[in-house]
Amino acid sequence: AGLFVFSGFEAVAKDGVHFLCLFDPDKDNVLERFIGECGVHDTTAASPTGTLDSLELLTRAKEWGARCIAAHVAAEGGLLKKLSGQTRINVWTSPLLLACALAGPIDQAPEGIRPILENKGGEYHRSRPVAVINASDANSPEDLKKDGASCFIKMSNVSVEALRQAFLDPQS
């Protein structure tokens, strides 16, 4: 069907922020170790919170060779909804954060969040904007047909390095 699947998991940092951690497809055999390094040892718990804060998780993910996307950034558990003040500024402006997921177009994002996503957010301004990926959780194939559920990402090959490159130039 022309679909490619990245290995990965959704991590909930100890500050409550959700991240999608993506790995090259050949990393399936070590994902449990990385989940354990997040401080999650009970694999039966639904959406367990890890022991790493957002910046620690971004740092660790880079060491693992993963790319993290701040999941549902403007919704419950999302970086710009969950965090506030200097903590939110520090995570948003971290050079380790390259992408976030937003269900729907930026111009329909909540009023206080829209300028940040547009990189017009004063203290939130970045020299290299965060790639805003139009995406949301999909629980069935029908969910993928909804507006704001998916987007195209231009890559010459399927790898986390290609994702990183795409996130560095989100306009293309």
mmCIF file of C-alpha atoms in Angstrom:
data_model
loop_
_atom_site.group_PDB
_atom_site.id
_atom_site.type_symbol
_atom_site.label_atom_id
_atom_site.label_comp_id
_atom_site.label_asym_id
_atom_site.label_seq_id
_atom_site.Cartn_x
_atom_site.Cartn_y
_atom_site.Cartn_z
ATOM 1 C CA ALA A 1 0.000 0.000 0.000
ATOM 2 C CA GLY A 2 3.040 2.270 -0.003
ATOM 3 C CA LEU A 3 2.981 2.740 3.770
ATOM 4 C CA PHE A 4 6.113 2.802 5.884
ATOM 5 C CA VAL A 5 6.039 2.298 9.628
ATOM 6 C CA PHE A 6 8.499 3.700 12.128
ATOM 7 C CA SER A 7 9.143 1.872 15.378
ATOM 8 C CA GLY A 8 8.239 3.935 18.387
ATOM 9 C CA PHE A 9 6.139 4.720 21.403
ATOM 10 C CA GLU A 10 4.289 7.611 22.989
ATOM 11 C CA ALA A 11 6.020 8.731 26.159
ATOM 12 C CA VAL A 12 4.484 10.815 28.920
ATOM 13 C CA ALA A 13 7.214 12.877 30.576
ATOM 14 C CA LYS A 14 7.048 13.364 34.348
ATOM 15 C CA ASP A 15 5.788 16.917 33.737
ATOM 16 C CA GLY A 16 2.796 15.412 31.893
ATOM 17 C CA VAL A 17 3.804 16.281 28.327
ATOM 18 C CA HIS A 18 3.227 13.640 25.645
ATOM 19 C CA PHE A 19 5.892 12.903 23.030
ATOM 20 C CA LEU A 20 5.901 10.510 20.133
ATOM 21 C CA CYS A 21 9.353 8.891 20.012
ATOM 22 C CA LEU A 22 10.159 7.497 16.566
ATOM 23 C CA PHE A 23 12.986 5.131 15.663
ATOM 24 C CA ASP A 24 14.276 3.500 12.525
ATOM 25 C CA PRO A 25 12.296 0.318 11.777
ATOM 26 C CA ASP A 26 15.242 -1.896 12.776
ATOM 27 C CA LYS A 27 15.047 -0.733 16.427
ATOM 28 C CA ASP A 28 12.017 -2.894 17.367
ATOM 29 C CA ASN A 29 14.155 -5.215 19.460
ATOM 30 C CA VAL A 30 15.363 -2.435 21.822
ATOM 31 C CA LEU A 31 12.204 -0.376 22.343
ATOM 32 C CA GLU A 32 11.452 -2.004 25.709
ATOM 33 C CA ARG A 33 14.902 -0.959 26.955
ATOM 34 C CA PHE A 34 14.252 2.661 25.927
ATOM 35 C CA ILE A 35 10.819 2.594 27.586
ATOM 36 C CA GLY A 36 12.536 1.315 30.729
ATOM 37 C CA GLU A 37 15.045 4.177 30.527
ATOM 38 C CA CYS A 38 12.038 6.514 30.632
ATOM 39 C CA GLY A 39 11.255 5.043 34.046
ATOM 40 C CA VAL A 40 8.335 2.921 32.879
ATOM 41 C CA HIS A 41 8.566 -0.656 34.096
ATOM 42 C CA ASP A 42 4.902 -1.711 34.315
ATOM 43 C CA THR A 43 3.960 -2.503 30.746
ATOM 44 C CA THR A 44 0.340 -3.240 31.701
ATOM 45 C CA ALA A 45 -0.429 0.322 32.847
ATOM 46 C CA ALA A 46 -2.277 2.546 30.378
ATOM 47 C CA SER A 47 -0.273 5.706 29.505
ATOM 48 C CA PRO A 48 2.143 5.510 32.444
ATOM 49 C CA THR A 49 4.102 8.634 33.366
ATOM 50 C CA GLY A 50 7.874 8.320 33.139
ATOM 51 C CA THR A 51 10.594 9.679 35.417
ATOM 52 C CA LEU A 52 12.198 11.991 32.835
ATOM 53 C CA ASP A 53 11.003 15.565 32.366
ATOM 54 C CA SER A 54 10.483 16.890 28.833
ATOM 55 C CA LEU A 55 14.029 18.206 28.334
ATOM 56 C CA GLU A 56 15.560 15.041 29.794
ATOM 57 C CA LEU A 57 13.419 12.922 27.468
ATOM 58 C CA LEU A 58 14.431 14.972 24.409
ATOM 59 C CA THR A 59 18.095 14.608 25.386
ATOM 60 C CA ARG A 60 17.815 10.873 25.983
ATOM 61 C CA ALA A 61 15.918 10.361 22.711
ATOM 62 C CA LYS A 62 18.735 12.021 20.780
ATOM 63 C CA GLU A 63 21.194 9.607 22.437
ATOM 64 C CA TRP A 64 18.976 6.687 21.368
ATOM 65 C CA GLY A 65 18.923 7.915 17.773
ATOM 66 C CA ALA A 66 15.213 8.735 17.977
ATOM 67 C CA ARG A 67 13.257 11.798 16.876
ATOM 68 C CA CYS A 68 10.563 13.148 19.157
ATOM 69 C CA ILE A 69 7.416 14.934 18.125
ATOM 70 C CA ALA A 70 5.536 16.900 20.790
ATOM 71 C CA ALA A 71 2.186 15.110 20.481
ATOM 72 C CA HIS A 72 -1.165 16.948 20.329
ATOM 73 C CA VAL A 73 0.672 20.152 21.234
ATOM 74 C CA ALA A 74 -2.436 22.316 21.793
ATOM 75 C CA ALA A 75 -4.626 19.675 23.473
ATOM 76 C CA GLU A 76 -4.688 17.968 26.858
ATOM 77 C CA GLY A 77 -1.217 16.544 27.581
ATOM 78 C CA GLY A 78 0.290 18.704 24.859
ATOM 79 C CA LEU A 79 3.401 20.776 25.524
ATOM 80 C CA LEU A 80 1.775 24.189 25.002
ATOM 81 C CA LYS A 81 -1.298 23.234 27.033
ATOM 82 C CA LYS A 82 0.363 21.301 29.875
ATOM 83 C CA LEU A 83 3.385 23.495 30.630
ATOM 84 C CA SER A 84 3.502 27.182 31.488
ATOM 85 C CA GLY A 85 5.965 29.959 32.216
ATOM 86 C CA GLN A 86 9.700 29.510 31.856
ATOM 87 C CA THR A 87 9.429 25.715 31.749
ATOM 88 C CA ARG A 88 7.222 25.917 28.658
ATOM 89 C CA ILE A 89 9.561 28.462 27.045
ATOM 90 C CA ASN A 90 12.625 26.300 27.765
ATOM 91 C CA VAL A 91 11.115 23.160 26.249
ATOM 92 C CA TRP A 92 9.634 24.954 23.228
ATOM 93 C CA THR A 93 12.880 26.771 22.410
ATOM 94 C CA SER A 94 15.118 23.740 22.962
ATOM 95 C CA PRO A 95 17.113 22.926 19.813
ATOM 96 C CA LEU A 96 16.247 19.276 20.511
ATOM 97 C CA LEU A 97 12.562 19.923 19.759
ATOM 98 C CA LEU A 98 12.157 19.870 15.991
ATOM 99 C CA ALA A 99 8.475 19.008 15.496
ATOM 100 C CA CYS A 100 5.049 19.055 17.067
ATOM 101 C CA ALA A 101 1.705 17.553 16.083
ATOM 102 C CA LEU A 102 -1.400 19.698 15.756
ATOM 103 C CA ALA A 103 -4.853 18.375 14.829
ATOM 104 C CA GLY A 104 -5.904 20.882 12.202
ATOM 105 C CA PRO A 105 -4.412 23.988 10.617
ATOM 106 C CA ILE A 106 -2.345 26.504 12.578
ATOM 107 C CA ASP A 107 -4.826 29.304 11.887
ATOM 108 C CA GLN A 108 -7.436 27.333 13.852
ATOM 109 C CA ALA A 109 -5.186 26.739 16.878
ATOM 110 C CA PRO A 110 -6.253 28.302 20.189
ATOM 111 C CA GLU A 111 -5.680 32.069 20.400
ATOM 112 C CA GLY A 112 -2.833 31.990 22.963
ATOM 113 C CA ILE A 113 -1.014 29.169 21.181
ATOM 114 C CA ARG A 114 -1.281 30.322 17.560
ATOM 115 C CA PRO A 115 1.515 32.979 17.738
ATOM 116 C CA ILE A 116 3.901 30.403 19.198
ATOM 117 C CA LEU A 117 3.165 27.938 16.390
ATOM 118 C CA GLU A 118 3.607 30.746 13.847
ATOM 119 C CA ASN A 119 6.989 31.566 15.458
ATOM 120 C CA LYS A 120 5.773 35.043 16.417
ATOM 121 C CA GLY A 121 5.669 34.324 20.131
ATOM 122 C CA GLY A 122 8.210 36.792 21.612
ATOM 123 C CA GLU A 123 10.018 34.678 24.216
ATOM 124 C CA TYR A 124 9.027 31.577 22.243
ATOM 125 C CA HIS A 125 10.656 32.783 19.014
ATOM 126 C CA ARG A 126 13.154 30.350 17.521
ATOM 127 C CA SER A 127 15.761 30.939 14.840
ATOM 128 C CA ARG A 128 14.590 27.667 13.268
ATOM 129 C CA PRO A 129 10.810 27.188 13.668
ATOM 130 C CA VAL A 130 9.336 23.963 14.987
ATOM 131 C CA ALA A 131 7.822 21.878 12.191
ATOM 132 C CA VAL A 132 4.075 21.751 12.801
ATOM 133 C CA ILE A 133 2.783 18.409 11.568
ATOM 134 C CA ASN A 134 -0.900 18.203 10.834
ATOM 135 C CA ALA A 135 -1.718 14.978 12.687
ATOM 136 C CA SER A 136 -3.940 13.462 15.333
ATOM 137 C CA ASP A 137 -4.447 10.071 16.959
ATOM 138 C CA ALA A 138 -5.976 7.548 14.588
ATOM 139 C CA ASN A 139 -7.958 4.674 16.061
ATOM 140 C CA SER A 140 -9.318 3.361 12.777
ATOM 141 C CA PRO A 141 -8.692 3.756 9.046
ATOM 142 C CA GLU A 142 -11.706 6.095 8.887
ATOM 143 C CA ASP A 143 -9.945 8.491 11.296
ATOM 144 C CA LEU A 144 -7.268 9.080 8.662
ATOM 145 C CA LYS A 145 -9.878 10.564 6.319
ATOM 146 C CA LYS A 146 -10.696 13.380 8.754
ATOM 147 C CA ASP A 147 -9.317 16.866 8.167
ATOM 148 C CA GLY A 148 -6.215 17.423 10.275
ATOM 149 C CA ALA A 149 -5.513 13.730 10.785
ATOM 150 C CA SER A 150 -2.503 13.381 8.512
ATOM 151 C CA CYS A 151 0.003 15.137 6.299
ATOM 152 C CA PHE A 152 2.764 14.382 3.848
ATOM 153 C CA ILE A 153 6.423 14.534 4.867
ATOM 154 C CA LYS A 154 8.919 14.751 2.028
ATOM 155 C CA MET A 155 11.814 12.285 2.433
ATOM 156 C CA SER A 156 14.227 10.770 -0.050
ATOM 157 C CA ASN A 157 14.415 7.602 2.069
ATOM 158 C CA VAL A 158 12.519 6.369 5.125
ATOM 159 C CA SER A 159 14.631 6.916 8.226
ATOM 160 C CA VAL A 160 14.682 9.018 11.379
ATOM 161 C CA GLU A 161 17.527 11.016 9.840
ATOM 162 C CA ALA A 162 15.272 11.825 6.879
ATOM 163 C CA LEU A 163 12.579 12.895 9.370
ATOM 164 C CA ARG A 164 15.094 15.167 11.074
ATOM 165 C CA GLN A 165 16.033 16.709 7.739
ATOM 166 C CA ALA A 166 12.363 17.222 6.857
ATOM 167 C CA PHE A 167 11.700 18.848 10.241
ATOM 168 C CA LEU A 168 14.614 21.245 9.705
ATOM 169 C CA ASP A 169 12.933 22.535 6.537
ATOM 170 C CA PRO A 170 9.206 22.264 7.265
ATOM 171 C CA GLN A 171 8.200 24.595 4.436
ATOM 172 C CA SER A 172 9.325 22.104 1.805
#
